[in-house]
Amino acid sequence: MIEETRQESQPAPAVQDTEARALVPATPPTPPAFPETAPPAARRGRTGRRIATGLAFLLLVAGAAGGGWYWWQMQQRGALPPGFASGNGRIEAQPVEVATKFAGRIAAVLVQEGDMAQAGQVLARMDTRELEAALRQAEAQAQQARRSLEARQAVAAQQRSQLTLAEAELNRTRSLVQSGWSTRELLDQRLGARDSAQAGLNAAAAQILEAQHAIQAADEAAERIRTQIADSILVAPVTGPVQYRLAQPGEVLGAGGRVLTLLDVTNVFMTVFLPTAEAGRLPPGTEARILLDAVPNFVIPASVTFVSPQAQFTPKQVETRSERERLMFRVKLSVDRDLLRQHAAQVRTGLPGMGYVRLDPAAAWPAWLAAGPRVPQAAGR
């Protein structure tokens, strides 16, 4: 009995049948929860991620440090000592309109937009054929009036001779009458002949004066037409670039029709806006400086040429909203004309920058605002 029980409690023998073993799934081994070692590829991936994260952190720190340094430099550079004021603006030049004086058709436009025009240069021509015909007519009338004058001068000479003869005969007849050798009737005839010759001479003199006036009128008409022909040649009144070409050859324009717009490079300025406390201390002629964003290595000398008598809300180009909400005074900073003549080809309008004015005449300009090229040590401020 005991042996049977022991045999029943013994484990059953493993199934040897291949087909049966195939039907029983094998239980996969359970991997350890924390393997002591990882595959080499995984270790390399984790190491690369750590390095990339470190580099990104270093770059972020360096960028923050560089940005802070740049901000500090800008703050140092923009810091003005007491006695100075500043405002932002743009370089502007005085526009000059080249227009027709008389109505007519455009024959030719000789420049394009962007061309640099010199003062006195021919820019466009109007059709002057009608004016030239009128000039020939006026010259012919003047020539005719001169011939008429010559004829009337000849008549006047003849009348003068007749007057001389009539006066001589009158004098002889008067002597004869006094001596009793002539009659009173003959004396009256000689007196009438003298008066008639005098009247003829007076008429000839009046005709001469009329002919002289006719000559003067014809000459003035011809000169007026010559002036119109000269004004039909449009020349540049100032030196500067052609900003706009407003008309083309063949167009008919009225008197005052605009053909071109030039920029006067000898009248360049920047408009800034300053509050009352600063604008009230700026008489005309106050020394100023202009520093352009596009040319940071050159400080442009300027002076205050205009301060608006009325306050206004500043336009949108003023940088901060707080400044735009305040009433400001418009101040015009004009660039030195001698400097502009030397660098006329380099003048560009529309460039943004900063304008600086000296409120206190006794204050010295900071080194980085000294007029002219900026020295290397000043450029680092």
Short mmCIF file of C-alpha atoms in Angstrom, two decimals:
data_model
loop_
_atom_site.label_atom_id
_atom_site.label_comp_id
_atom_site.label_asym_id
_atom_site.label_seq_id
_atom_site.Cartn_x
_atom_site.Cartn_y
_atom_site.Cartn_z
CA MET A 1 0.00 0.00 0.00
CA ILE A 2 2.79 2.35 0.95
CA GLU A 3 4.67 1.61 -2.23
CA GLU A 4 1.61 2.34 -4.34
CA THR A 5 1.12 5.66 -2.61
CA ARG A 6 4.81 6.54 -3.14
CA GLN A 7 4.55 5.69 -6.78
CA GLU A 8 1.49 7.88 -7.22
CA SER A 9 3.23 10.82 -5.56
CA GLN A 10 6.27 10.63 -7.86
CA PRO A 11 6.21 13.08 -10.77
CA ALA A 12 5.04 11.86 -14.09
CA PRO A 13 7.76 11.25 -16.60
CA ALA A 14 8.39 13.93 -19.25
CA VAL A 15 6.48 13.47 -22.43
CA GLN A 16 8.79 12.00 -24.95
CA ASP A 17 6.46 12.27 -27.86
CA THR A 18 7.73 14.94 -30.28
CA GLU A 19 4.33 15.76 -31.56
CA ALA A 20 2.98 16.30 -28.06
CA ARG A 21 6.00 18.46 -27.12
CA ALA A 22 5.33 20.72 -30.06
CA LEU A 23 1.80 21.41 -28.85
CA VAL A 24 3.00 22.56 -25.41
CA PRO A 25 4.39 26.13 -25.61
CA ALA A 26 7.68 26.75 -23.91
CA THR A 27 7.75 29.47 -21.28
CA PRO A 28 10.40 32.14 -22.25
CA PRO A 29 12.98 33.04 -19.65
CA THR A 30 12.24 36.18 -17.69
CA PRO A 31 14.98 38.82 -18.25
CA PRO A 32 16.52 40.40 -15.20
CA ALA A 33 14.86 43.63 -14.05
CA PHE A 34 18.16 45.59 -13.95
CA PRO A 35 20.76 44.11 -16.24
CA GLU A 36 24.21 44.68 -15.09
CA THR A 37 25.46 45.67 -18.54
CA ALA A 38 23.83 47.24 -21.64
CA PRO A 39 24.67 46.63 -25.26
CA PRO A 40 27.46 48.87 -26.62
CA ALA A 41 25.15 50.66 -29.11
CA ALA A 42 22.79 51.74 -26.32
CA ARG A 43 25.70 53.04 -24.25
CA ARG A 44 26.97 55.11 -27.19
CA GLY A 45 23.50 56.64 -27.78
CA ARG A 46 23.13 57.73 -24.19
CA THR A 47 26.62 59.25 -24.18
CA GLY A 48 25.90 61.24 -27.39
CA ARG A 49 22.68 62.61 -25.94
CA ARG A 50 24.48 63.74 -22.82
CA ILE A 51 27.14 65.53 -24.89
CA ALA A 52 24.53 67.23 -27.14
CA THR A 53 22.60 68.38 -24.10
CA GLY A 54 25.75 69.83 -22.57
CA LEU A 55 26.70 71.64 -25.77
CA ALA A 56 23.21 73.10 -26.11
CA PHE A 57 23.37 74.36 -22.55
CA LEU A 58 26.78 75.93 -23.15
CA LEU A 59 25.54 77.62 -26.33
CA LEU A 60 22.50 78.95 -24.50
CA VAL A 61 24.68 80.37 -21.74
CA ALA A 62 27.08 81.88 -24.27
CA GLY A 63 24.21 83.42 -26.25
CA ALA A 64 22.69 84.92 -23.12
CA ALA A 65 26.08 86.31 -22.12
CA GLY A 66 26.67 87.72 -25.59
CA GLY A 67 23.21 89.29 -25.70
CA GLY A 68 23.75 90.85 -22.30
CA TRP A 69 27.12 92.19 -23.37
CA TYR A 70 25.63 93.64 -26.55
CA TRP A 71 22.80 95.24 -24.58
CA TRP A 72 25.32 96.71 -22.14
CA GLN A 73 27.39 98.04 -25.00
CA MET A 74 24.34 99.65 -26.60
CA GLN A 75 23.36 101.16 -23.30
CA GLN A 76 26.85 102.53 -22.84
CA ARG A 77 26.93 103.82 -26.39
CA GLY A 78 23.54 105.50 -26.16
CA ALA A 79 24.18 107.04 -22.76
CA LEU A 80 24.46 110.81 -23.10
CA PRO A 81 26.09 113.07 -20.53
CA PRO A 82 24.06 115.96 -19.08
CA GLY A 83 23.48 118.84 -21.47
CA PHE A 84 22.58 116.73 -24.51
CA ALA A 85 19.39 115.39 -26.06
CA SER A 86 18.67 112.89 -28.81
CA GLY A 87 15.91 111.62 -31.04
CA ASN A 88 15.53 109.21 -33.91
CA GLY A 89 14.70 110.20 -37.46
CA ARG A 90 15.49 109.69 -41.13
CA ILE A 91 17.73 111.52 -43.55
CA GLU A 92 15.73 113.72 -45.92
CA ALA A 93 16.62 116.03 -48.81
CA GLN A 94 14.71 119.00 -50.15
CA PRO A 95 12.76 117.91 -53.27
CA VAL A 96 12.91 120.22 -56.29
CA GLU A 97 10.24 120.02 -59.00
CA VAL A 98 11.35 120.55 -62.60
CA ALA A 99 8.24 121.80 -64.41
CA THR A 100 7.25 123.53 -67.63
CA LYS A 101 6.78 127.28 -67.64
CA PHE A 102 4.48 127.26 -70.67
CA ALA A 103 2.05 124.73 -72.07
CA GLY A 104 3.47 122.47 -74.73
CA ARG A 105 4.49 119.03 -75.87
CA ILE A 106 7.52 117.22 -74.44
CA ALA A 107 10.07 116.51 -77.15
CA ALA A 108 12.64 114.58 -75.12
CA VAL A 109 13.51 113.56 -71.55
CA LEU A 110 17.25 113.01 -71.27
CA VAL A 111 17.61 111.43 -67.80
CA GLN A 112 16.30 108.40 -65.95
CA GLU A 113 15.32 107.88 -62.33
CA GLY A 114 18.40 107.53 -60.17
CA ASP A 115 20.69 109.53 -62.48
CA MET A 116 22.83 112.17 -60.77
CA ALA A 117 22.04 115.55 -62.32
CA GLN A 118 24.43 118.48 -62.13
CA ALA A 119 23.24 122.06 -61.74
CA GLY A 120 22.70 123.55 -65.23
CA GLN A 121 22.49 120.16 -66.96
CA VAL A 122 19.81 119.83 -69.67
CA LEU A 123 17.18 117.36 -68.43
CA ALA A 124 14.35 117.67 -70.98
CA ARG A 125 13.26 119.66 -74.03
CA MET A 126 9.87 120.91 -75.13
CA ASP A 127 8.64 121.09 -78.74
CA THR A 128 9.47 124.65 -79.87
CA ARG A 129 8.53 124.59 -83.58
CA GLU A 130 5.55 126.90 -83.05
CA LEU A 131 7.62 129.29 -80.99
CA GLU A 132 10.36 129.34 -83.59
CA ALA A 133 7.82 130.29 -86.25
CA ALA A 134 6.49 133.09 -84.05
CA LEU A 135 10.06 134.27 -83.50
CA ARG A 136 10.69 134.51 -87.24
CA GLN A 137 7.48 136.50 -87.62
CA ALA A 138 8.46 138.93 -84.85
CA GLU A 139 11.92 139.38 -86.36
CA ALA A 140 10.35 140.12 -89.77
CA GLN A 141 8.07 142.72 -88.19
CA ALA A 142 11.03 144.32 -86.50
CA GLN A 143 12.89 144.46 -89.82
CA GLN A 144 9.86 146.01 -91.53
CA ALA A 145 9.59 148.62 -88.79
CA ARG A 146 13.24 149.54 -89.30
CA ARG A 147 12.70 150.08 -93.04
CA SER A 148 9.68 152.23 -92.28
CA LEU A 149 11.81 154.24 -89.90
CA GLU A 150 14.40 154.83 -92.59
CA ALA A 151 11.71 156.03 -95.00
CA ARG A 152 10.20 158.36 -92.44
CA GLN A 153 13.59 159.71 -91.56
CA ALA A 154 14.07 160.56 -95.25
CA VAL A 155 10.71 162.34 -95.33
CA ALA A 156 11.69 164.22 -92.21
CA ALA A 157 14.91 165.35 -93.87
CA GLN A 158 12.95 166.59 -96.88
CA GLN A 159 10.54 168.46 -94.64
CA ARG A 160 13.45 170.01 -92.80
CA SER A 161 14.91 171.28 -96.10
CA GLN A 162 11.57 172.76 -97.10
CA LEU A 163 11.29 174.46 -93.74
CA THR A 164 14.76 175.94 -94.13
CA LEU A 165 13.88 177.31 -97.58
CA ALA A 166 10.55 178.66 -96.38
CA GLU A 167 12.19 180.47 -93.47
CA ALA A 168 14.81 182.01 -95.80
CA GLU A 169 12.14 183.25 -98.24
CA LEU A 170 10.10 184.61 -95.34
CA ASN A 171 13.07 186.55 -94.04
CA ARG A 172 13.81 188.08 -97.49
CA THR A 173 10.19 188.96 -98.06
CA ARG A 174 9.98 190.59 -94.64
CA SER A 175 13.02 192.76 -95.49
CA LEU A 176 11.53 193.73 -98.83
CA VAL A 177 8.25 194.64 -97.25
CA GLN A 178 10.02 196.84 -94.72
CA SER A 179 11.92 198.61 -97.54
CA GLY A 180 8.76 198.90 -99.66
CA TRP A 181 9.90 196.59 -102.44
CA SER A 182 7.36 193.83 -101.75
CA THR A 183 3.76 193.54 -100.83
CA ARG A 184 2.15 192.49 -97.64
CA GLU A 185 0.32 189.72 -99.50
CA LEU A 186 3.58 188.05 -100.53
CA LEU A 187 4.76 188.20 -96.94
CA ASP A 188 1.66 186.37 -95.83
CA GLN A 189 2.26 183.69 -98.45
CA ARG A 190 5.83 183.19 -97.30
CA LEU A 191 4.64 182.98 -93.71
CA GLY A 192 2.07 180.31 -94.65
CA ALA A 193 4.69 178.30 -96.55
CA ARG A 194 6.97 178.42 -93.52
CA ASP A 195 4.20 177.19 -91.21
CA SER A 196 3.29 174.38 -93.64
CA ALA A 197 6.89 173.20 -93.82
CA GLN A 198 7.08 173.24 -90.02
CA ALA A 199 3.91 171.17 -89.74
CA GLY A 200 5.27 168.66 -92.26
CA LEU A 201 8.47 168.36 -90.28
CA ASN A 202 6.48 167.81 -87.08
CA ALA A 203 4.45 165.08 -88.77
CA ALA A 204 7.60 163.40 -90.07
CA ALA A 205 9.08 163.50 -86.55
CA ALA A 206 5.91 161.87 -85.16
CA GLN A 207 6.10 159.15 -87.81
CA ILE A 208 9.72 158.55 -86.92
CA LEU A 209 8.75 158.16 -83.25
CA GLU A 210 5.97 155.75 -84.26
CA ALA A 211 8.39 153.68 -86.30
CA GLN A 212 10.83 153.58 -83.39
CA HIS A 213 8.07 152.31 -81.09
CA ALA A 214 7.11 149.68 -83.66
CA ILE A 215 10.72 148.51 -83.79
CA GLN A 216 10.88 148.37 -79.99
CA ALA A 217 7.63 146.38 -79.79
CA ALA A 218 8.80 143.92 -82.44
CA ASP A 219 12.15 143.48 -80.73
CA GLU A 220 10.49 142.89 -77.37
CA ALA A 221 8.10 140.37 -78.93
CA ALA A 222 11.03 138.54 -80.45
CA GLU A 223 12.90 138.62 -77.13
CA ARG A 224 9.85 137.27 -75.32
CA ILE A 225 9.64 134.38 -77.77
CA ARG A 226 13.37 133.72 -77.39
CA THR A 227 12.85 133.57 -73.64
CA GLN A 228 10.02 131.08 -74.10
CA ILE A 229 12.25 128.95 -76.31
CA ALA A 230 15.01 129.11 -73.71
CA ASP A 231 12.54 128.17 -70.96
CA SER A 232 11.44 125.20 -73.08
CA ILE A 233 14.84 123.66 -72.35
CA LEU A 234 14.49 122.29 -68.82
CA VAL A 235 17.74 122.37 -66.87
CA ALA A 236 18.60 121.15 -63.40
CA PRO A 237 18.39 124.03 -60.91
CA VAL A 238 20.40 122.08 -58.29
CA THR A 239 22.78 119.15 -58.10
CA GLY A 240 21.11 115.94 -57.03
CA PRO A 241 19.70 112.57 -58.10
CA VAL A 242 16.54 112.23 -60.18
CA GLN A 243 13.93 110.86 -57.79
CA TYR A 244 10.90 110.65 -60.11
CA ARG A 245 10.36 110.86 -63.86
CA LEU A 246 6.78 112.09 -64.10
CA ALA A 247 6.28 112.64 -67.85
CA GLN A 248 7.34 110.98 -71.07
CA PRO A 249 8.17 112.33 -74.56
CA GLY A 250 5.07 113.14 -76.56
CA GLU A 251 2.91 114.11 -73.59
CA VAL A 252 1.24 117.52 -73.67
CA LEU A 253 1.50 119.41 -70.38
CA GLY A 254 -0.06 122.62 -69.22
CA ALA A 255 1.82 125.53 -67.76
CA GLY A 256 3.50 124.32 -64.59
CA GLY A 257 3.29 120.64 -65.55
CA ARG A 258 5.83 118.59 -63.60
CA VAL A 259 8.35 116.58 -65.61
CA LEU A 260 10.99 115.50 -63.05
CA THR A 261 11.64 115.59 -59.33
CA LEU A 262 15.19 116.12 -58.08
CA LEU A 263 16.63 115.91 -54.59
CA ASP A 264 18.83 118.82 -53.55
CA VAL A 265 21.86 117.08 -52.02
CA THR A 266 23.11 120.41 -50.69
CA ASN A 267 20.02 120.69 -48.46
CA VAL A 268 19.97 117.47 -46.43
CA PHE A 269 18.48 117.27 -42.96
CA MET A 270 17.00 115.02 -40.30
CA THR A 271 13.79 115.78 -38.42
CA VAL A 272 13.66 114.73 -34.76
CA PHE A 273 11.06 115.33 -32.08
CA LEU A 274 11.97 116.65 -28.65
CA PRO A 275 9.88 117.51 -25.59
CA THR A 276 9.29 121.05 -24.39
CA ALA A 277 12.07 121.06 -21.80
CA GLU A 278 14.64 120.27 -24.49
CA ALA A 279 13.20 122.02 -27.55
CA GLY A 280 12.88 125.27 -25.61
CA ARG A 281 16.66 125.37 -25.20
CA LEU A 282 17.50 125.09 -28.89
CA PRO A 283 18.04 128.41 -30.69
CA PRO A 284 18.80 128.26 -34.43
CA GLY A 285 22.43 127.43 -35.03
CA THR A 286 22.75 125.02 -32.11
CA GLU A 287 25.43 122.42 -32.81
CA ALA A 288 24.18 118.90 -33.54
CA ARG A 289 25.39 115.48 -34.68
CA ILE A 290 23.81 112.76 -36.82
CA LEU A 291 24.72 109.09 -36.57
CA LEU A 292 23.21 106.81 -39.23
CA ASP A 293 22.58 103.11 -38.75
CA ALA A 294 24.01 102.40 -42.21
CA VAL A 295 27.20 104.42 -41.58
CA PRO A 296 27.99 103.88 -37.89
CA ASN A 297 31.66 104.72 -38.31
CA PHE A 298 31.13 108.38 -39.30
CA VAL A 299 29.58 111.14 -37.20
CA ILE A 300 27.93 113.77 -39.41
CA PRO A 301 28.17 117.39 -38.21
CA ALA A 302 24.90 119.33 -38.33
CA SER A 303 23.12 122.30 -36.80
CA VAL A 304 19.60 123.20 -35.72
CA THR A 305 17.97 125.27 -38.48
CA PHE A 306 14.33 125.09 -37.44
CA VAL A 307 12.30 124.52 -34.28
CA SER A 308 8.55 124.28 -34.72
CA PRO A 309 6.64 127.00 -32.85
CA GLN A 310 3.80 124.57 -32.14
CA ALA A 311 3.77 121.24 -30.32
CA GLN A 312 2.31 118.16 -31.99
CA PHE A 313 1.80 114.48 -31.46
CA THR A 314 4.85 112.70 -32.77
CA PRO A 315 4.51 110.39 -35.78
CA LYS A 316 4.77 106.62 -35.72
CA GLN A 317 8.48 106.48 -36.51
CA VAL A 318 9.29 107.58 -32.95
CA GLU A 319 10.37 104.40 -31.24
CA THR A 320 8.45 104.15 -27.97
CA ARG A 321 4.73 104.44 -27.34
CA SER A 322 5.28 106.65 -24.28
CA GLU A 323 7.07 109.21 -26.45
CA ARG A 324 4.38 109.08 -29.11
CA GLU A 325 1.73 109.88 -26.53
CA ARG A 326 3.47 113.10 -25.49
CA LEU A 327 3.36 116.43 -27.30
CA MET A 328 6.70 117.07 -28.94
CA PHE A 329 8.32 119.84 -30.99
CA ARG A 330 9.66 119.19 -34.46
CA VAL A 331 13.35 120.06 -34.77
CA LYS A 332 15.23 120.18 -38.05
CA LEU A 333 18.91 119.23 -38.05
CA SER A 334 20.61 120.36 -41.28
CA VAL A 335 23.86 118.80 -42.45
CA ASP A 336 26.81 121.07 -43.18
CA ARG A 337 26.61 122.20 -46.83
CA ASP A 338 30.35 122.10 -47.44
CA LEU A 339 30.42 118.47 -46.34
CA LEU A 340 27.48 117.69 -48.62
CA ARG A 341 29.22 119.23 -51.64
CA GLN A 342 32.25 117.04 -51.01
CA HIS A 343 30.15 113.85 -50.75
CA ALA A 344 27.22 114.63 -53.05
CA ALA A 345 27.40 111.21 -54.73
CA GLN A 346 27.20 109.38 -51.39
CA VAL A 347 24.06 111.14 -50.12
CA ARG A 348 21.16 108.72 -49.60
CA THR A 349 17.75 109.71 -48.29
CA GLY A 350 15.48 107.64 -46.09
CA LEU A 351 18.31 106.21 -43.98
CA PRO A 352 17.33 105.89 -40.29
CA GLY A 353 19.55 107.06 -37.51
CA MET A 354 19.85 109.18 -34.41
CA GLY A 355 20.16 112.94 -34.06
CA TYR A 356 21.98 114.50 -31.11
CA VAL A 357 21.82 118.15 -30.03
CA ARG A 358 23.85 120.03 -27.46
CA LEU A 359 21.57 121.80 -25.02
CA ASP A 360 24.40 123.27 -22.94
CA PRO A 361 26.92 125.26 -25.04
CA ALA A 362 29.57 124.64 -22.37
CA ALA A 363 29.19 120.84 -22.48
CA ALA A 364 31.85 118.89 -24.38
CA TRP A 365 30.77 116.32 -26.93
CA PRO A 366 31.48 112.74 -25.87
CA ALA A 367 34.34 111.10 -27.74
CA TRP A 368 32.03 108.73 -29.64
CA LEU A 369 30.13 111.75 -31.06
CA ALA A 370 33.17 113.70 -32.26
CA ALA A 371 32.50 114.96 -35.79
CA GLY A 372 34.13 112.95 -38.56
CA PRO A 373 35.38 109.35 -38.71
CA ARG A 374 35.00 107.56 -35.41
CA VAL A 375 38.25 106.48 -33.76
CA PRO A 376 38.57 102.75 -32.91
CA GLN A 377 38.37 103.25 -29.16
CA ALA A 378 35.19 105.30 -29.54
CA ALA A 379 33.60 102.69 -31.78
CA GLY A 380 33.59 100.20 -28.92
CA ARG A 381 31.45 102.34 -26.68
#
